[in-house]
Short mmCIF file of C-alpha atoms in Angstrom, two decimals:
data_model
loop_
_atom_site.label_atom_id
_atom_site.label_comp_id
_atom_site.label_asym_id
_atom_site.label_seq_id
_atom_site.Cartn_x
_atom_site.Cartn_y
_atom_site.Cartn_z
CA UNK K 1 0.00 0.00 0.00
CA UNK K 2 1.23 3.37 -0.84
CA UNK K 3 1.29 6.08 1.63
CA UNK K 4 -1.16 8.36 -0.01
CA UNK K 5 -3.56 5.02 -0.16
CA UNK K 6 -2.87 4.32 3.45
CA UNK K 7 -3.45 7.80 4.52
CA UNK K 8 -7.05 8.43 2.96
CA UNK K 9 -7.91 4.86 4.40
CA UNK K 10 -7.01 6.52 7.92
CA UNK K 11 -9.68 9.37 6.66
CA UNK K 12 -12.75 6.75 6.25
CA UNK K 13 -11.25 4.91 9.21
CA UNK K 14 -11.80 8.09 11.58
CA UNK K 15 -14.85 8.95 9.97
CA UNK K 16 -16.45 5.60 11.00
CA UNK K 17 -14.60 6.01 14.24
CA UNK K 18 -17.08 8.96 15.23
CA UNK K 19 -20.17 7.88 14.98
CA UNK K 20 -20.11 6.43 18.32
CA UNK K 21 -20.70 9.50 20.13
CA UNK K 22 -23.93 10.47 18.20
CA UNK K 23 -25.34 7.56 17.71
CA UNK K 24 -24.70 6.48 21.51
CA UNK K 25 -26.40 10.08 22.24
CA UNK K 26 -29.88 8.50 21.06
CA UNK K 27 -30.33 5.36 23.47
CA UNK K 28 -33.23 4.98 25.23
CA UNK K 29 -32.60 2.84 27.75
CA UNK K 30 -28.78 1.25 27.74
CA UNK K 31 -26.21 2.97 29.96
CA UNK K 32 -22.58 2.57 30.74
CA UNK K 33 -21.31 -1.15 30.77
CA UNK K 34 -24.53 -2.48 29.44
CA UNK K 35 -23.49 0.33 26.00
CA UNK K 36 -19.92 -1.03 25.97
CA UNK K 37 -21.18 -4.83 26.52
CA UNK K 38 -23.78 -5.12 23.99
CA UNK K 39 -21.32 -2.89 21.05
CA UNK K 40 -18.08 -4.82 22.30
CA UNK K 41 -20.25 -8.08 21.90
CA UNK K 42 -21.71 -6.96 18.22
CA UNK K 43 -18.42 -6.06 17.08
CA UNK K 44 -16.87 -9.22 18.12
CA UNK K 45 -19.60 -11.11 16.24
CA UNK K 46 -19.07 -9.50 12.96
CA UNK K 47 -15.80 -9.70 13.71
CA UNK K 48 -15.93 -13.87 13.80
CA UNK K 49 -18.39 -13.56 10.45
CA UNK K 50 -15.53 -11.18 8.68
CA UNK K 51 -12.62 -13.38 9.96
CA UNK K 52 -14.30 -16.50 9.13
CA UNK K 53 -14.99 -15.48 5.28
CA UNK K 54 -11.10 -14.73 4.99
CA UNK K 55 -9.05 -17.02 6.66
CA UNK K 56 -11.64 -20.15 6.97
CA UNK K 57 -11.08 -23.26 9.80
CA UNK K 58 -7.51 -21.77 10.85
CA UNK K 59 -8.83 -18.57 12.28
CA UNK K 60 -9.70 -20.67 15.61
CA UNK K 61 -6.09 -22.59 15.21
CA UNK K 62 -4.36 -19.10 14.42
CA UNK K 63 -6.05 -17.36 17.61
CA UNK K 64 -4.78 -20.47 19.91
CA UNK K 65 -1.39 -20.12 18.59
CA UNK K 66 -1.42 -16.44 18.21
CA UNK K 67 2.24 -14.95 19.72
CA UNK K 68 2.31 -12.53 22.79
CA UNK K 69 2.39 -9.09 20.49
CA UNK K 70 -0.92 -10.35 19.51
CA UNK K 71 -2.59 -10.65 22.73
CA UNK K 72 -1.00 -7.32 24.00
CA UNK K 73 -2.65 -5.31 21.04
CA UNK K 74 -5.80 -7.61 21.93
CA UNK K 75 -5.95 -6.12 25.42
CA UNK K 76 -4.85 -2.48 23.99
CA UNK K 77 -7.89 -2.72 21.95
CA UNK K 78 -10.25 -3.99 24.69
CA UNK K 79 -9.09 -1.41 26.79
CA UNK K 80 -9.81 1.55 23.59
CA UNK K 81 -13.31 -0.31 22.96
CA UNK K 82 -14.14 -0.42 26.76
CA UNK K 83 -13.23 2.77 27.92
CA UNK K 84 -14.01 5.25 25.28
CA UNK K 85 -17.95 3.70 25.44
CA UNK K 86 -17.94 4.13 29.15
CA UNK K 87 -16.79 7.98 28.91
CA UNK K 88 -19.16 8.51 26.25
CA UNK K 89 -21.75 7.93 28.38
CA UNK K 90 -19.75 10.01 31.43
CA UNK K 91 -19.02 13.22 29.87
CA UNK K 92 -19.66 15.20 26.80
CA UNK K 93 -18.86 13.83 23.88
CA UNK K 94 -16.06 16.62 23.04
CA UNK K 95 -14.59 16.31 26.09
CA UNK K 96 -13.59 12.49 25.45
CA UNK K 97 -12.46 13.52 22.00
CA UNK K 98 -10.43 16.06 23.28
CA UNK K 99 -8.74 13.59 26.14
CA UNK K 100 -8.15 11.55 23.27
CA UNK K 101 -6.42 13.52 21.58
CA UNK K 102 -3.29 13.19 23.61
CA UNK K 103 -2.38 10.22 21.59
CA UNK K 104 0.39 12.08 19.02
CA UNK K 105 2.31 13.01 21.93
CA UNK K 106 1.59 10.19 23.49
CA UNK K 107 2.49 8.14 20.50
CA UNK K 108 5.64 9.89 18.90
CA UNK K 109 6.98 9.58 22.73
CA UNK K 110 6.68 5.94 22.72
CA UNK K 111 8.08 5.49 18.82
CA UNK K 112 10.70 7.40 19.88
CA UNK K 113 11.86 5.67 23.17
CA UNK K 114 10.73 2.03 22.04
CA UNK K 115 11.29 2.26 18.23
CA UNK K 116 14.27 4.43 17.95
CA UNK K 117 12.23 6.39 15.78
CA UNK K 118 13.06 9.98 14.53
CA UNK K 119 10.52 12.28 13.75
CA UNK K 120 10.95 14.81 11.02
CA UNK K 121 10.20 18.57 12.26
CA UNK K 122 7.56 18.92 10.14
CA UNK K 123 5.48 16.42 12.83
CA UNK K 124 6.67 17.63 15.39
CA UNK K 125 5.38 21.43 14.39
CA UNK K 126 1.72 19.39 13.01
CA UNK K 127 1.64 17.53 16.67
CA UNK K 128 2.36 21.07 18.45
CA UNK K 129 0.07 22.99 16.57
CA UNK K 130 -2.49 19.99 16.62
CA UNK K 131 -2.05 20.47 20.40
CA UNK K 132 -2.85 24.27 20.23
CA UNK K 133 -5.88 23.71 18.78
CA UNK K 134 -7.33 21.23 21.06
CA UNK K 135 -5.98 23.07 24.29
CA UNK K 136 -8.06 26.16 22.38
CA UNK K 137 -11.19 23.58 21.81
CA UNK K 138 -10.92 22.34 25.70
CA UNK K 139 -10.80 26.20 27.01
CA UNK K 140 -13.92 27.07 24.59
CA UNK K 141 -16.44 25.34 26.33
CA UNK K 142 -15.59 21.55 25.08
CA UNK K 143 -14.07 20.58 28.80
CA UNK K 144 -17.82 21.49 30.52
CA UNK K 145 -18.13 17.78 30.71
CA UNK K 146 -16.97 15.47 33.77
CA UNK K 147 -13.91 15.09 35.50
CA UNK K 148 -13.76 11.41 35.82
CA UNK K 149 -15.41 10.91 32.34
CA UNK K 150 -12.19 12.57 31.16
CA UNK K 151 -9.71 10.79 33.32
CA UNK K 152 -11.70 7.44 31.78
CA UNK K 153 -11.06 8.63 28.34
CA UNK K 154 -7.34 9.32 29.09
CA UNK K 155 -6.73 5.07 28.83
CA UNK K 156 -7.48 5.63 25.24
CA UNK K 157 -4.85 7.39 23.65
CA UNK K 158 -2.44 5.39 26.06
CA UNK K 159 -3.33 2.24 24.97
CA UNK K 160 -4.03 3.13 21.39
CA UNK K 161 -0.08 4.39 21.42
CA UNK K 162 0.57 1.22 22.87
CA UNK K 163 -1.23 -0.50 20.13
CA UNK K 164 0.21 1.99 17.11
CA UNK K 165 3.99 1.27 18.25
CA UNK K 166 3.10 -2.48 18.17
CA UNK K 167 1.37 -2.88 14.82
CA UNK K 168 4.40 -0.12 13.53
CA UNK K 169 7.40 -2.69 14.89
CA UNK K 170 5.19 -5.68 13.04
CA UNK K 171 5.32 -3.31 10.26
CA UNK K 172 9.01 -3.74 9.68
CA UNK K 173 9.00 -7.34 9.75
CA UNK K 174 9.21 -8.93 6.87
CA UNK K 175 9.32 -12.51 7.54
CA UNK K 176 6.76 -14.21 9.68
CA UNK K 177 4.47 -11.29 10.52
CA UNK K 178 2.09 -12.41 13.09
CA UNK K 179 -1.92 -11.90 11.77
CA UNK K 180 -2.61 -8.95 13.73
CA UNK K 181 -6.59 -9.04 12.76
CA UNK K 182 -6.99 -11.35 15.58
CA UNK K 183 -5.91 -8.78 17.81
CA UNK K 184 -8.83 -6.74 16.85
CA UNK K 185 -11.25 -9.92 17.78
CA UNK K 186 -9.38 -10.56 20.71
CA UNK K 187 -9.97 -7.20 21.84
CA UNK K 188 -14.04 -7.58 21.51
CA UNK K 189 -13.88 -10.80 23.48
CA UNK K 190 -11.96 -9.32 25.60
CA UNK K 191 -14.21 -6.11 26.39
CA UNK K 192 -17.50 -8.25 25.95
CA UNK K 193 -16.30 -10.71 28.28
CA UNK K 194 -15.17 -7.92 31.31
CA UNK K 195 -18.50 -5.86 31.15
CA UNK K 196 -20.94 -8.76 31.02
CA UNK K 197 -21.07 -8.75 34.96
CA UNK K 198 -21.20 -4.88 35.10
CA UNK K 199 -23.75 -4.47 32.42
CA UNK K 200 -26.45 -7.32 34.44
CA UNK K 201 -29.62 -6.61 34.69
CA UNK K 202 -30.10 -5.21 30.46
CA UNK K 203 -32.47 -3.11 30.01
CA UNK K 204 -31.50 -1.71 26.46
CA UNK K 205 -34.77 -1.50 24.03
CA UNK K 206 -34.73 -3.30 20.68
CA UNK K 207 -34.12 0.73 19.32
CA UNK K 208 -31.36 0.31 21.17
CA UNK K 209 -30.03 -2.92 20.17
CA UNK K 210 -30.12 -1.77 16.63
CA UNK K 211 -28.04 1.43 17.39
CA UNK K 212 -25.65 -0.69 19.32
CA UNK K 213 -25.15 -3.28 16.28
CA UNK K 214 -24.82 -0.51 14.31
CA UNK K 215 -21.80 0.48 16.57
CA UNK K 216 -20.52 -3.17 16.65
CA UNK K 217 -20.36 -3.51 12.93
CA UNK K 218 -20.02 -0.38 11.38
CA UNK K 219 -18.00 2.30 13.68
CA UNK K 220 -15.80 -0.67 15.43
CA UNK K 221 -15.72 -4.03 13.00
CA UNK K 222 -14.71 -2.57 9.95
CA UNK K 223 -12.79 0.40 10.53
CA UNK K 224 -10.50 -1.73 13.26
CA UNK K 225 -10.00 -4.21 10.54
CA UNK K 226 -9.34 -1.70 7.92
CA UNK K 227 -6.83 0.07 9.99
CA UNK K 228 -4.82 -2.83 10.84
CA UNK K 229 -3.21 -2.18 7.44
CA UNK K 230 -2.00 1.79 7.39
CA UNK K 231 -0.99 1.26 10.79
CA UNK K 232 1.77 -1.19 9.57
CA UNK K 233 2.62 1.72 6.55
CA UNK K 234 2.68 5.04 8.10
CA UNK K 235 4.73 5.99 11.05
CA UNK K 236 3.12 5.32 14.59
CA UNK K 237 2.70 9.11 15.49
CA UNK K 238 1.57 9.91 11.68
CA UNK K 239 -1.60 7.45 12.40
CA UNK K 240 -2.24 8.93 15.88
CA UNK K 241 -2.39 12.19 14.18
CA UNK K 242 -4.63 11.52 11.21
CA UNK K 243 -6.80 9.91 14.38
CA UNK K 244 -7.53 13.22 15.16
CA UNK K 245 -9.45 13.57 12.60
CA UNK K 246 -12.15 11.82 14.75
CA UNK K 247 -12.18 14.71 16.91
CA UNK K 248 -13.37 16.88 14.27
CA UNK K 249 -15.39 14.39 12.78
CA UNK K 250 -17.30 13.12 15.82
CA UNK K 251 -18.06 17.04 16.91
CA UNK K 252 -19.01 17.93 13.77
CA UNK K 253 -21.80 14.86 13.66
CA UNK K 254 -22.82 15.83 17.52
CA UNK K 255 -23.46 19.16 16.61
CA UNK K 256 -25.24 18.11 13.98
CA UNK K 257 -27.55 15.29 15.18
CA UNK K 258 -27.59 15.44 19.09
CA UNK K 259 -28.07 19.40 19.55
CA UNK K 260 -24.65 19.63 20.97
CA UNK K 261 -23.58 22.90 19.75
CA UNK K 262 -19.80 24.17 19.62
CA UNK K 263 -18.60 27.23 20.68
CA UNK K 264 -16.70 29.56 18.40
CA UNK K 265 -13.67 28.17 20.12
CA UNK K 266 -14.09 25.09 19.56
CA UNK K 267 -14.99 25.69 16.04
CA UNK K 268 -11.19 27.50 15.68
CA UNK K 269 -9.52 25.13 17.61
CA UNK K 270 -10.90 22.41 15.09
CA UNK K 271 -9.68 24.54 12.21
CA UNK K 272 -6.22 24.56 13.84
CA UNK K 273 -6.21 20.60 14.05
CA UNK K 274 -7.39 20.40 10.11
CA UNK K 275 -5.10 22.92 9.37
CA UNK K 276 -1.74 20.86 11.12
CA UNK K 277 -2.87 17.73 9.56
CA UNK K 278 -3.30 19.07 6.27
CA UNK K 279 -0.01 20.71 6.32
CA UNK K 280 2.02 17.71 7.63
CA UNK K 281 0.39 15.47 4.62
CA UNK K 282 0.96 18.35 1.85
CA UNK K 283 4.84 18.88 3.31
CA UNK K 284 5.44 15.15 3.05
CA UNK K 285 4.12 14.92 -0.18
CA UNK K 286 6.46 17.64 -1.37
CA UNK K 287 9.37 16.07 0.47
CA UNK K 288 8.63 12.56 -1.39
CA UNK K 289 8.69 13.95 -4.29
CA UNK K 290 12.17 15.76 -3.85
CA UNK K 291 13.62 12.83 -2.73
CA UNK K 292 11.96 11.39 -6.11
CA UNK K 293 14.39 14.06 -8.45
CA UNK K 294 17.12 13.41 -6.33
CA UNK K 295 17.14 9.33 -6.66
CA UNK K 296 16.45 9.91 -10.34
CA UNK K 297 19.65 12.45 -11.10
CA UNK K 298 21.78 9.95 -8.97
CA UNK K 299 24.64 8.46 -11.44
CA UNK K 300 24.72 4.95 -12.10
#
C-alpha cells in the first residue's frame, strides 16, 4: 500500500470512528457497561463472520497459537473499545475527544523511546500545533463535561499508542508477521467478556439494540480491521495524528444530530487541528517527491 492510499484509508477509518458519540447520544434505555457490553459483543460477532470469510477453519487454530504481540494489542484494543464507550456515556462527547487527543504526543513519545524512531520537524510542528488547537477547543467550552469521564477517556490514547507502536514494529517485519486481525477480535472478546457482569440486569430497548449493532459492525468491525493495514505503513505518530481527525469528525456529527452545539472556540480550535494535519500530509508529499528528483539524477 502506498502512503497516499494508506493515509485516505485513515480518513474513512476516523470517519467511521465517530459515529459512536452520536449515535450512543440517542439510546433509550442502555447505559454505561450495558453500551460497551452489547457494542463490544456486536463487534466481536461480525468480527468472527468477517474473519471466518477470509481465513476459513484456521482462524480458531491461528487465535490459539497467536504470539504474545498479539494478545498485547488484543488487550490495547479492549481497553480503547471499553473505555471510550464508558466515557461517552460520562461526559460530553467533546470532552472524550479532546482527552483523546493526547495520543500524538503520546504516541511519537513511545516510537521514539521504544522504536528508535526519529521524527521529522515537520510532525513535530503538526503535533504542536495539533495540540494548540485542542488546548483552544478544551478552554472554549468543550471541557464542561466530567472530571472522571475525562480521566476514563485518558486510557485511550495510552493504549491506542501502545497498540500503534506495536502494529508499527510488526510493520518492519518482513518474515513471519504475526496476523494482527486477531488482535482486533481478541480485543471484543476481551471487552465483551469484562462488562458482562457490570452491564447485568439489560435493560437496552430493541431501538437500542439496533443502534448498538450498528456500533458493533459499522463504527468498530470494519474500521479496526481496515486500519490494521496503514498502521503497519505510516509511522506510529503519523496514524495517531490523522486519528484526530475523529475529533473533528465526531463534533461535527454531535453538533449536527444530538443538539450539541460548539462554541466559536471550539470551532477554531478544530480549524487549527485540520489545518496541522493538512499541512504535515501536503509537506510530506512535497518532500517525497524531492527525494523522487534526487534518486532519479543519482549516477549509475
Amino acid at each position: 500500500m502506498t502512503h497516499r492510499r494508506a493515509v485516505w484509508l485513515m480518513v474513512l477509518v476516523t470517519l467511521l470512528w465517530s459515529i459512536a458519540g452520536v449515535v450512543a447520544r440517542h439510546l433509550e434505555a442502555a447505559a454505561g457497561f450495558e453500551v460497551n457490553f452489547w457494542r463490544s459483543t456486536f463487534n466481536a460477532l461480525a468480527l468472527v463472520a468477517g474473519l471466518r470469510w477470509l481465513r476459513g477453519p484456521a482462524l480458531w487454530s491461528g487465535l490459539r497459537q497467536a504470539p504474545r504481540l498479539v494478545w498485547i494489542s488484543g488487550f490495547c484494543w479492549a481497553v480503547m473499545f471499553t473505555a471510550f464507550m464508558l466515557a461517552i456515556t460520562l461526559t460530553t462527547v467533546a470532552m472524550v475527544l479532546v482527552t483523546m487527543a493526547l495520543g500524538p504526543m503520546v504516541t511519537a513519545l513511545f516510537a521514539r523511546i521504544f522504536l528508535k524512531q526519529r521524527l521529522p520537524a515537520r510532525t513535530w510542528a503538526a503535533i504542536v500545533v495539533a495540540g494548540l488547537g485542542i488546548a483552544w477547543m478544551f478552554g472554549g467550552g468543550a471541557g464542561d463535561g466530567s472530571l472522571f469521564g475525562a480521566l476514563v477517556a485518558c486510557a485511550v490514547p495510552v493504549a491506542a499508542a501502545v497498540n500503534w507502536t506495536i502494529l508499527q514494529k510488526i510493520g518492519r517485519s518482513t518474515v513471519n508477521a504475526p496476523d494482527m486481525l486477531l488482535s482486533v477480535l481478541i480485543g471484543a472478546l476481551l471487552s465483551a467478556l469484562c462488562t458482562l457482569p457490570l452491564a447485568l440486569p439489560w435493560q437496552a430497548t430493541a431501538h437500542d439494540l439496533g443502534l448498538l449493532a450498528l456500533l458493533g459492525v459499522v463504527q468498530l468491525a470494519i474500521p479496526c480491521l481496515l486500519v490494521v493495514t496503514p498502521a503497519r505503513v505510516l509511522p506510529a505518530p503519523e496514524v495517531a495524528l490523522l486519528a484526530l481527525l475523529e475529533v473533528i469528525f465526531g463534533v461535527a456529527w454531535a453538533w449536527l444530530w444530538a443538539g450539541e452545539t460548539p462554541s466559536a472556540s471550539v470551532l477554531a480550535g478544530g480549524a487549527l487541528v485540520l489545518l496541522a494535519l493538512v499541512g504535515n500530509e501536503l509537506l510530506a508529499l512535497r518532500q517525497r517527491a524531492a527525494d523522487d528528483v534526487a534518486a532519479v539524477r543519482q549516477p549509475g
